[in-house]
PDB file of C-alpha atoms in Angstrom:
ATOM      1  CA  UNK A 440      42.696 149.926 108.605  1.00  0.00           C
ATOM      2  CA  UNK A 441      40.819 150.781 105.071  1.00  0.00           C
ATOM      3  CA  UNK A 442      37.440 151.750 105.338  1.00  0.00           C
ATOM      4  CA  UNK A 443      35.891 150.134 102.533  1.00  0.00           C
ATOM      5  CA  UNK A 444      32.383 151.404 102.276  1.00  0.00           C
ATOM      6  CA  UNK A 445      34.204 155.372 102.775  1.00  0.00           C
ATOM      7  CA  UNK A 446      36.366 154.540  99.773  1.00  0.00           C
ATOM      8  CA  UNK A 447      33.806 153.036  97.402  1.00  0.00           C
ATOM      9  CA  UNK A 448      31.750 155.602  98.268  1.00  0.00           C
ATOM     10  CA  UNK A 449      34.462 158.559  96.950  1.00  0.00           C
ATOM     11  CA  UNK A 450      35.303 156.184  93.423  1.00  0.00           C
ATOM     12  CA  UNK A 451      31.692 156.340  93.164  1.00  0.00           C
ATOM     13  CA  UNK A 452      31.389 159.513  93.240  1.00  0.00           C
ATOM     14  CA  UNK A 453      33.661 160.505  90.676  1.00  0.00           C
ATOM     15  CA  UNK A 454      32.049 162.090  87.668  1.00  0.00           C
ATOM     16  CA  UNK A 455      35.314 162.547  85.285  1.00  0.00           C
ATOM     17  CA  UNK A 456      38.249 160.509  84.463  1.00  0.00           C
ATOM     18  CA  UNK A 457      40.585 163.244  86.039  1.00  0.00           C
ATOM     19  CA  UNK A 458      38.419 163.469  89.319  1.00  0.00           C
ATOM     20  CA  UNK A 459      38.429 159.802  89.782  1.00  0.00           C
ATOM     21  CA  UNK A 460      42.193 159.897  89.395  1.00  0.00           C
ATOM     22  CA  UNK A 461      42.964 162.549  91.884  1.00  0.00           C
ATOM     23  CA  UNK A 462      40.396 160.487  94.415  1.00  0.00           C
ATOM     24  CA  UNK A 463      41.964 156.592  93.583  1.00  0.00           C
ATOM     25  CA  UNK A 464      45.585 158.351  93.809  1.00  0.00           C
ATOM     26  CA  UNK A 465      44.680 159.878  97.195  1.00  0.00           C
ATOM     27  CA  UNK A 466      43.300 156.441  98.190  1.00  0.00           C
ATOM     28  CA  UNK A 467      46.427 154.422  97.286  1.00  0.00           C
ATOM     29  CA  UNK A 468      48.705 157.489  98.611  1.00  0.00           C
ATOM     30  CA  UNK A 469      46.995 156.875 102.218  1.00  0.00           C
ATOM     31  CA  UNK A 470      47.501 153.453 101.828  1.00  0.00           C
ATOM     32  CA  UNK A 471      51.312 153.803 101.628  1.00  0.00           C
ATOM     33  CA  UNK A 472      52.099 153.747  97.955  1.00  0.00           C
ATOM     34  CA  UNK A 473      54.326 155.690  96.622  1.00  0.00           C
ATOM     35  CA  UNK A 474      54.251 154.536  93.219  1.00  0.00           C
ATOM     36  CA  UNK A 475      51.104 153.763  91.736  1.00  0.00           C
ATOM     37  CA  UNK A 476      50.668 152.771  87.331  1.00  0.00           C
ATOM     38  CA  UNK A 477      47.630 151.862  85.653  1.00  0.00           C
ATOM     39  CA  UNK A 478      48.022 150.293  82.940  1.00  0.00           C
ATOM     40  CA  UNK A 479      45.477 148.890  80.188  1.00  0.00           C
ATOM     41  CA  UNK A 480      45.402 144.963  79.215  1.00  0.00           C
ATOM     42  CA  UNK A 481      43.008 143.980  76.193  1.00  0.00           C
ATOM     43  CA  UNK A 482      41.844 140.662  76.414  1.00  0.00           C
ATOM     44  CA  UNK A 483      43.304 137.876  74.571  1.00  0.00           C
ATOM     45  CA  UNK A 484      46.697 139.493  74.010  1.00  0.00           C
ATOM     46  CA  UNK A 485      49.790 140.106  76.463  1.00  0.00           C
ATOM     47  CA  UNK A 486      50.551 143.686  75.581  1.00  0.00           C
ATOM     48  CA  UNK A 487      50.201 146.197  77.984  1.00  0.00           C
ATOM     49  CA  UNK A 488      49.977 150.285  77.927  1.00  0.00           C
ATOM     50  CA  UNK A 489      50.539 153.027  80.122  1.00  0.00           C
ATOM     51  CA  UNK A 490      47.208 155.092  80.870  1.00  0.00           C
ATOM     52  CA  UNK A 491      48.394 157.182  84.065  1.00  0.00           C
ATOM     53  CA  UNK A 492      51.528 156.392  86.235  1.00  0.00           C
ATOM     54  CA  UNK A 493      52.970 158.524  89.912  1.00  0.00           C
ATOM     55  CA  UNK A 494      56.114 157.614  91.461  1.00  0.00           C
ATOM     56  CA  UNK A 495      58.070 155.758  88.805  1.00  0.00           C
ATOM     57  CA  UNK A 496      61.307 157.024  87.654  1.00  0.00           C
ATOM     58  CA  UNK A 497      60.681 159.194  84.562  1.00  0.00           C
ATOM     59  CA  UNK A 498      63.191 157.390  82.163  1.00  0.00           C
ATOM     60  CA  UNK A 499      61.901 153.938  83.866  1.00  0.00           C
ATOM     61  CA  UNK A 500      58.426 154.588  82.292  1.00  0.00           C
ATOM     62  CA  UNK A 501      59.806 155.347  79.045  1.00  0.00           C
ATOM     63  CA  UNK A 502      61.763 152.749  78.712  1.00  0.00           C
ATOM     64  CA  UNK A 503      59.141 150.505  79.678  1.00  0.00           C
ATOM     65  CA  UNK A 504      56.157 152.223  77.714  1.00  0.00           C
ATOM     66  CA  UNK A 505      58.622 151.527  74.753  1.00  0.00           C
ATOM     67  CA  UNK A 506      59.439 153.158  71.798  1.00  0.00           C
ATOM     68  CA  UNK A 507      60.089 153.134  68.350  1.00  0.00           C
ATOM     69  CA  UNK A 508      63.840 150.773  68.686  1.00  0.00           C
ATOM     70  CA  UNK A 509      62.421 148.617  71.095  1.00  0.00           C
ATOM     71  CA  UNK A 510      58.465 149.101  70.805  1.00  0.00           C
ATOM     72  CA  UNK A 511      58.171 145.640  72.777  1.00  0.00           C
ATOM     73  CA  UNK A 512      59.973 146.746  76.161  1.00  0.00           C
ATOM     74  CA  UNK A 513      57.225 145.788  78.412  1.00  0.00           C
ATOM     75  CA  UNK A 514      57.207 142.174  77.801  1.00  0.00           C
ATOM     76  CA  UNK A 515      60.042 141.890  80.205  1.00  0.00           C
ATOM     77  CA  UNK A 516      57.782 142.835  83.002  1.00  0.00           C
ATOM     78  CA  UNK A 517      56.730 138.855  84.579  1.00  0.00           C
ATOM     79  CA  UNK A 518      54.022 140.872  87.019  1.00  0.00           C
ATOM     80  CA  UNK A 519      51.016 141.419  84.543  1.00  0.00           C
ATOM     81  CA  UNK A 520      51.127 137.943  83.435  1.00  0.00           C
ATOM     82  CA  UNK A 521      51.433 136.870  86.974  1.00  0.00           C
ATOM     83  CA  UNK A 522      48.729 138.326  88.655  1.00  0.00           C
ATOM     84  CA  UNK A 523      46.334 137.793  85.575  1.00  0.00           C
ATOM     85  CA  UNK A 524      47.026 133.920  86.565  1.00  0.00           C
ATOM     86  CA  UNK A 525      46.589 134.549  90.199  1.00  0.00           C
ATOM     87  CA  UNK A 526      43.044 134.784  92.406  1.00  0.00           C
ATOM     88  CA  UNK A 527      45.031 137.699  94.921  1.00  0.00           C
ATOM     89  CA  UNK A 528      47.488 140.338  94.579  1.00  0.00           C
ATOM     90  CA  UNK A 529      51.063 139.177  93.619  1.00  0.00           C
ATOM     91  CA  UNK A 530      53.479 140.429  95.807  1.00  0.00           C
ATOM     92  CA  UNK A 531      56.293 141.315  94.154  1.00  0.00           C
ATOM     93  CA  UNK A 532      59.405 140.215  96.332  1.00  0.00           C
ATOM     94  CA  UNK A 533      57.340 136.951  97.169  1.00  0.00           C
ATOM     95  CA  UNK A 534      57.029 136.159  93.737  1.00  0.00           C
ATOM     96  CA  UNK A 535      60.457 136.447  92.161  1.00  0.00           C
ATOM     97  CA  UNK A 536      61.569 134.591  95.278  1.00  0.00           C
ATOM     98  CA  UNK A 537      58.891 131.489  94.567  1.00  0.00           C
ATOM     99  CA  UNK A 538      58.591 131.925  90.224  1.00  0.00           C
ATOM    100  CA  UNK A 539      60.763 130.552  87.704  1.00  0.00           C
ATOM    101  CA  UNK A 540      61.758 133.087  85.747  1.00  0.00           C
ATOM    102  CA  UNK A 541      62.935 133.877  82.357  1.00  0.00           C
ATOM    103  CA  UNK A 542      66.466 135.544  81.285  1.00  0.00           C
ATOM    104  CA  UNK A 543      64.438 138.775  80.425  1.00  0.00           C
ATOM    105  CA  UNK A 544      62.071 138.561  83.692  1.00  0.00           C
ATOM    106  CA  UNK A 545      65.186 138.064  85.913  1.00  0.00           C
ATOM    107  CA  UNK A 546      67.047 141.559  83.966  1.00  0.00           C
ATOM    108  CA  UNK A 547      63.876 143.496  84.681  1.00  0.00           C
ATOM    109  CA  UNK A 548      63.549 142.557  88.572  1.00  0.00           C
ATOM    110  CA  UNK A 549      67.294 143.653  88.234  1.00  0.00           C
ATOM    111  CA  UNK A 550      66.350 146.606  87.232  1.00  0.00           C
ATOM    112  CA  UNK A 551      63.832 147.162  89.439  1.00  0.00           C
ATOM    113  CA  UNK A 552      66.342 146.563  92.445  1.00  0.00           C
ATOM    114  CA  UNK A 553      69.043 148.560  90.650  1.00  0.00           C
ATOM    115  CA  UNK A 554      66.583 151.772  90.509  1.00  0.00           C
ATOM    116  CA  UNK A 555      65.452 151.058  94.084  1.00  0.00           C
ATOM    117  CA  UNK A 556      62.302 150.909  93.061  1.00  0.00           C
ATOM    118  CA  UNK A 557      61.651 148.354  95.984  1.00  0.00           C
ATOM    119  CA  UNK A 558      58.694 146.245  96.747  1.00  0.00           C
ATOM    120  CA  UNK A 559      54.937 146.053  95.631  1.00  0.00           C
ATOM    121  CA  UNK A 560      51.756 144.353  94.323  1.00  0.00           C
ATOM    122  CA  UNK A 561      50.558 143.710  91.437  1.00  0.00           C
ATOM    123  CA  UNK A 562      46.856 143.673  91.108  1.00  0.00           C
ATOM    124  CA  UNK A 563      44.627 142.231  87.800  1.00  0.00           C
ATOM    125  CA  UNK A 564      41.408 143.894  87.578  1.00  0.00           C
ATOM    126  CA  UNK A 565      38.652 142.665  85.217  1.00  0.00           C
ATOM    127  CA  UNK A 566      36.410 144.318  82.940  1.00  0.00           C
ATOM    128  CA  UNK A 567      33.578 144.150  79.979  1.00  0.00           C
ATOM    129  CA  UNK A 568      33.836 143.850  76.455  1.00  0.00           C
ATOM    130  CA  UNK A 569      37.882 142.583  77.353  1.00  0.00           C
ATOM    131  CA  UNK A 570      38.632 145.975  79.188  1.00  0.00           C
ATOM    132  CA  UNK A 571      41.211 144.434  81.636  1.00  0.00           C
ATOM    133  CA  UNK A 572      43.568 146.090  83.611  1.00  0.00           C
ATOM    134  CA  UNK A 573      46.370 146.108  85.924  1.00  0.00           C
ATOM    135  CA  UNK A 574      47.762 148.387  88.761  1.00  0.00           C
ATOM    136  CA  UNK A 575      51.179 148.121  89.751  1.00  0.00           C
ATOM    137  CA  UNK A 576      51.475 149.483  93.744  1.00  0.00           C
ATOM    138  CA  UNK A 577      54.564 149.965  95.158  1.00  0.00           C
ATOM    139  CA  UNK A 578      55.746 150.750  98.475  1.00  0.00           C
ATOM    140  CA  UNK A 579      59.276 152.452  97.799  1.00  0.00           C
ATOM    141  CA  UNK A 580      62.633 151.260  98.572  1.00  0.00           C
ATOM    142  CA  UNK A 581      61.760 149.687 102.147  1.00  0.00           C
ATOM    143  CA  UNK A 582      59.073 147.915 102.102  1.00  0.00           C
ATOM    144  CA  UNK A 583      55.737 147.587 104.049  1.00  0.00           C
ATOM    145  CA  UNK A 584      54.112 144.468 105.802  1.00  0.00           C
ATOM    146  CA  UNK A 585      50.608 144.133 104.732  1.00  0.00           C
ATOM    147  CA  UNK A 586      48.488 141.564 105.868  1.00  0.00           C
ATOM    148  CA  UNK A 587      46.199 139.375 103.570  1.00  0.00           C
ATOM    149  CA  UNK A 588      42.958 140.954 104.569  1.00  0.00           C
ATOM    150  CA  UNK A 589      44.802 144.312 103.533  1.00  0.00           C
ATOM    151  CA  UNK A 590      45.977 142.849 100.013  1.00  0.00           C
ATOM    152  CA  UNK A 591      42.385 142.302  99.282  1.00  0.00           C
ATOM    153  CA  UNK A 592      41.543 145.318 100.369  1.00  0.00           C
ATOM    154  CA  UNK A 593      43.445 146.884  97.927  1.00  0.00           C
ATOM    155  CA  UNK A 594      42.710 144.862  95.263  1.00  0.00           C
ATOM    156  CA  UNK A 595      38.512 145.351  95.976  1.00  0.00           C
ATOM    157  CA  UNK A 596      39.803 149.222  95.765  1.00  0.00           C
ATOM    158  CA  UNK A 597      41.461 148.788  92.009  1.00  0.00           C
ATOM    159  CA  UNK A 598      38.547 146.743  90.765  1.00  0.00           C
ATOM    160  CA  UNK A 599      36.061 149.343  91.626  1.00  0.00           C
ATOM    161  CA  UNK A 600      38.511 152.439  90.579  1.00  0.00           C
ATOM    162  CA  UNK A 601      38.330 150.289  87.060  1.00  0.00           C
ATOM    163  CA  UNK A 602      34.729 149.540  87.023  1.00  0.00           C
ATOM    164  CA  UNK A 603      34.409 153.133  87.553  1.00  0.00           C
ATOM    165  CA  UNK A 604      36.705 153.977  84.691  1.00  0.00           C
ATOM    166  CA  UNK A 605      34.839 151.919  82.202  1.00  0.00           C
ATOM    167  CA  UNK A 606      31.609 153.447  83.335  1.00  0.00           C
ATOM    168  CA  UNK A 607      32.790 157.201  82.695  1.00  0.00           C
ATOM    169  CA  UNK A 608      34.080 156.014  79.939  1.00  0.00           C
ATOM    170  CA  UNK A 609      31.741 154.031  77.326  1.00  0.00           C
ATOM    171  CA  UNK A 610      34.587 154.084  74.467  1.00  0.00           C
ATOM    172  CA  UNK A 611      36.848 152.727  76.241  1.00  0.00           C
ATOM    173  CA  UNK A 612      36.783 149.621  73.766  1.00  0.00           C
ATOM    174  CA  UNK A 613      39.165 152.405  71.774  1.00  0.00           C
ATOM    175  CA  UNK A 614      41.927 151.519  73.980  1.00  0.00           C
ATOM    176  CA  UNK A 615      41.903 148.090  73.303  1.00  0.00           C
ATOM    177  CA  UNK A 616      41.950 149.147  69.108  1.00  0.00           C
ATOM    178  CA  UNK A 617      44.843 151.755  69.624  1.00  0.00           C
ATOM    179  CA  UNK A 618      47.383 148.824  68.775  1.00  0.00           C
ATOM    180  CA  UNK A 619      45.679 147.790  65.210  1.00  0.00           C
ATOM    181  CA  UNK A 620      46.095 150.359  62.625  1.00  0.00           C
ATOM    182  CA  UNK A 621      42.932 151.239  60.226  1.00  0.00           C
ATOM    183  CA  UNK A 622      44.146 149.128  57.198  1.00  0.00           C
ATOM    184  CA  UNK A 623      44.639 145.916  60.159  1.00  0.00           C
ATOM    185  CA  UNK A 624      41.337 146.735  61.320  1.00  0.00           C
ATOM    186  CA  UNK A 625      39.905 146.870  57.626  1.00  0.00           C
ATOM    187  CA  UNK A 626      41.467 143.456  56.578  1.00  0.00           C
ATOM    188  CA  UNK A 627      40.230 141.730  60.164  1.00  0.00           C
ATOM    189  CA  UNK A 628      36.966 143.011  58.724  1.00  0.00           C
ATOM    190  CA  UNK A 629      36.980 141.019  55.564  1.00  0.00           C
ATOM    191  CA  UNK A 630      38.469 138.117  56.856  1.00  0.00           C
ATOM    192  CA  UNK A 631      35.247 137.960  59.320  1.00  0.00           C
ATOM    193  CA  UNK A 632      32.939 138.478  56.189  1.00  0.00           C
ATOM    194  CA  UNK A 633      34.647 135.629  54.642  1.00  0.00           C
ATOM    195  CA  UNK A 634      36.901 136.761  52.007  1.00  0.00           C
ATOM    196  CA  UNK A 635      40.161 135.495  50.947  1.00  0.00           C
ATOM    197  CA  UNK A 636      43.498 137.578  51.496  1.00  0.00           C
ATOM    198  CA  UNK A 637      42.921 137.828  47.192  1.00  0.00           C
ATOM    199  CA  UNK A 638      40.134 139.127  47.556  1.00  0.00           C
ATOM    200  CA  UNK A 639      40.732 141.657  50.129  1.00  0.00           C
ATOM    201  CA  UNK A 640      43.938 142.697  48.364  1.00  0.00           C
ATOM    202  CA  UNK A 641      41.826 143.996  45.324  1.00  0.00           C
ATOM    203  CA  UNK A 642      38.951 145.672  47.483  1.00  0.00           C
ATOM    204  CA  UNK A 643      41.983 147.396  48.912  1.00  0.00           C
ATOM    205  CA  UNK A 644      43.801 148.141  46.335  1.00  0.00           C
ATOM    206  CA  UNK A 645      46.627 146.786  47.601  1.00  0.00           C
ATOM    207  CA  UNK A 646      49.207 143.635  46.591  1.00  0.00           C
ATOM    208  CA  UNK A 647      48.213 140.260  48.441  1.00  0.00           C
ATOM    209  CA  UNK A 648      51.791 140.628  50.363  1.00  0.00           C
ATOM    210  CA  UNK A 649      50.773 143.507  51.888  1.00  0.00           C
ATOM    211  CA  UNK A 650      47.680 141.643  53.117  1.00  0.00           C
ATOM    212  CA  UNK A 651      49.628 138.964  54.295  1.00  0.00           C
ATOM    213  CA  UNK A 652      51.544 141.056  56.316  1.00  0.00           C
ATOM    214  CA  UNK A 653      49.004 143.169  57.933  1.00  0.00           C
ATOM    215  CA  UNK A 654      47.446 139.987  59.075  1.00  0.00           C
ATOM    216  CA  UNK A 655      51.033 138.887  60.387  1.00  0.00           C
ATOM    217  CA  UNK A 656      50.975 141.960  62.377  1.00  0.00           C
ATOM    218  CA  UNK A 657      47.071 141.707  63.314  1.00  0.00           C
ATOM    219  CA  UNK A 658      47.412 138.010  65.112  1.00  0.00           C
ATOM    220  CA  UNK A 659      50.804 138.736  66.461  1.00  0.00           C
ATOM    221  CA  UNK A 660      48.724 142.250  68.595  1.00  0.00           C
ATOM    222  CA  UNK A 661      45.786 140.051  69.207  1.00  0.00           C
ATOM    223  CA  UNK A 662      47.942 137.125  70.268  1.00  0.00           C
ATOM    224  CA  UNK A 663      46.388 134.215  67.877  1.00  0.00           C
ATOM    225  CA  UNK A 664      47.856 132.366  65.290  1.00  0.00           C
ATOM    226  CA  UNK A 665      44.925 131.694  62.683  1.00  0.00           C
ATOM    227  CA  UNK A 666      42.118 133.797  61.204  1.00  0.00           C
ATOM    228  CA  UNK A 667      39.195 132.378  63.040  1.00  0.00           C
ATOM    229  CA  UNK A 668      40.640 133.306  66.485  1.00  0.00           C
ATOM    230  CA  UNK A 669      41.756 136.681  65.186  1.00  0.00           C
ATOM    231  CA  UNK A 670      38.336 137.304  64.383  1.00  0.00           C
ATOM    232  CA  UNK A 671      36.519 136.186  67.804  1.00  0.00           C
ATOM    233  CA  UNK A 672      38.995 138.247  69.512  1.00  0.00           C
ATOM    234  CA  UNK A 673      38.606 141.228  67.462  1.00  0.00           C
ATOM    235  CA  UNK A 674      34.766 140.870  68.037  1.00  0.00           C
ATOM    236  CA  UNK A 675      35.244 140.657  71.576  1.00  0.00           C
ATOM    237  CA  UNK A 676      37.146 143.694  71.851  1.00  0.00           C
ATOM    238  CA  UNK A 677      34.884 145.607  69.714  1.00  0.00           C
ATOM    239  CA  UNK A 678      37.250 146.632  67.011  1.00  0.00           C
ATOM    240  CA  UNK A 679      35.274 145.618  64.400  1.00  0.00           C
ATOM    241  CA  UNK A 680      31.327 145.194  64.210  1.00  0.00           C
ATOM    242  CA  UNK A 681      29.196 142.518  65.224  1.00  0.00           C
ATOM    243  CA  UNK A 682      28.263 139.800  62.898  1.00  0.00           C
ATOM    244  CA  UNK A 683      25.248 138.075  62.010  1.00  0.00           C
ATOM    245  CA  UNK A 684      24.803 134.484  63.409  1.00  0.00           C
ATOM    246  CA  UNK A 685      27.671 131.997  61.871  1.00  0.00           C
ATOM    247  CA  UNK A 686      29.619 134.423  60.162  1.00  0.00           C
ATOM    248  CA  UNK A 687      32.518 133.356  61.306  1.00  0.00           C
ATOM    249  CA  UNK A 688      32.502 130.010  61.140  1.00  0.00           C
ATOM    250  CA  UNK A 689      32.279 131.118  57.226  1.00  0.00           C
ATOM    251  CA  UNK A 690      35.620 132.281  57.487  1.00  0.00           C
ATOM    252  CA  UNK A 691      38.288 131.672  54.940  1.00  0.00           C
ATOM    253  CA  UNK A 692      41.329 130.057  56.035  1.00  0.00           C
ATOM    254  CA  UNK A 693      43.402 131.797  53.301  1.00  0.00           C
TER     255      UNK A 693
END
């Protein structure tokens, strides 16, 4: 049985990012997890990255973290999506069961089963200025049978470890920008004040191709396909300032 009240109380009481890790991994330890990730989602896109991770197989979380041959790894993974779409915890072994899954999705549960890795939940956690998350839980190669009243236990337990991790730290908007480079973040910055990729090409310095492309790159991270929505994301994750009333409806569309 999970005392609720006992662990809000010790989240709550966390006053760094390393205490509060020790105290949530302690929590989720006692609960039976032996592998516990953390991992951040920004808002409005489908990437995912590693903050803090016990339990998974070391060249598992490389692979998946990505790197420089195959920087897009993660995508395989159908759980973040999943429980993002879902009001409860997804359980794993219920959901590939019940889903209909991709070519990709289907060779990373294999992979999963292959490193016996075994079963777990997958729980979305919300948070301001598009500081999502997601905690993947799992219970080793065997299994356990929680009940529904534990499932949302567990997942009232990762939304306050998150709330609490947003609250010790104010910045964390910076997590959400680690994706866009300075020069993306620069021409998103323009494009919200209205100017053409011309015209930000010889603010720059820069040729207009090289615009082009780091606005290719800019939607494709921010998960939009036109320069309005890449700036009302962008605003909403904070990587670029605030604008003055109907700015960016004064946006140019080249």
């Amino acid at each position: 049985m999970i005392d609720l009240n006992a662990a809000t109380d010790c989240i709550f009481a966390a006053r760094s990012i390393p205490m509060l890790r020790r105290i949530v991994f302690r929590l989720f330890r006692g609960l039976q997890f032996r592998r516990i990730a953390y991992i951040h989602a920004a808002l409005g896109r489908n990437d995912y990255h590693f903050i803090d991770q016990v339990g998974f197989p070391r060249d598992f979380v490389v692979s998946y973290a990505g790197s420089r041959n195959d920087p897009e790894s993660h995508i395989n993974d159908p759980f973040p999506v999943a429980s993002r779409q879902c009001a409860f915890p997804v359980r794993w072994s219920a959901f590939t069961r019940s889903a209909d899954l991709s070519y990709r999705h289907v060779a990373f549960v294999d992979t999963l089963r292959a490193r016996g890795i075994g079963d777990g939940i997958s729980v979305h956690v919300a948070g301001p200025s598009g500081r999502d998350g997601y905690f993947a839980l799992g219970y080793g190669r065997y299994g356990v049978d929680a009940t529904a009243r534990e499932m949302a236990h567990v997942q009232l337990i990762c939304q306050a470890a998150h709330n609490m991790l947003c609250y010790l730290s104010p910045d964390g908007n910076s997590v959400a920008r680690v994706a866009l480079s300075q020069r993306e973040i620069e021409v998103l910055h323009w494009i919200a004040h209205g100017k053409s990729n011309s015209v930000i090409a010889d603010i720059l310095g820069v040729s207009r191709h090289t615009v082009n492309t780091l606005c290719r790159r800019s939607f494709e991270k921010l998960g939009v396909s036109d320069r309005v929505s890449a700036v009302i994301i962008a605003l909403r994750l904070g990587a670029i300032p605030s604008l003055s009333t109907g700015t960016v409806a004064q946006v140019s569309l080249t």
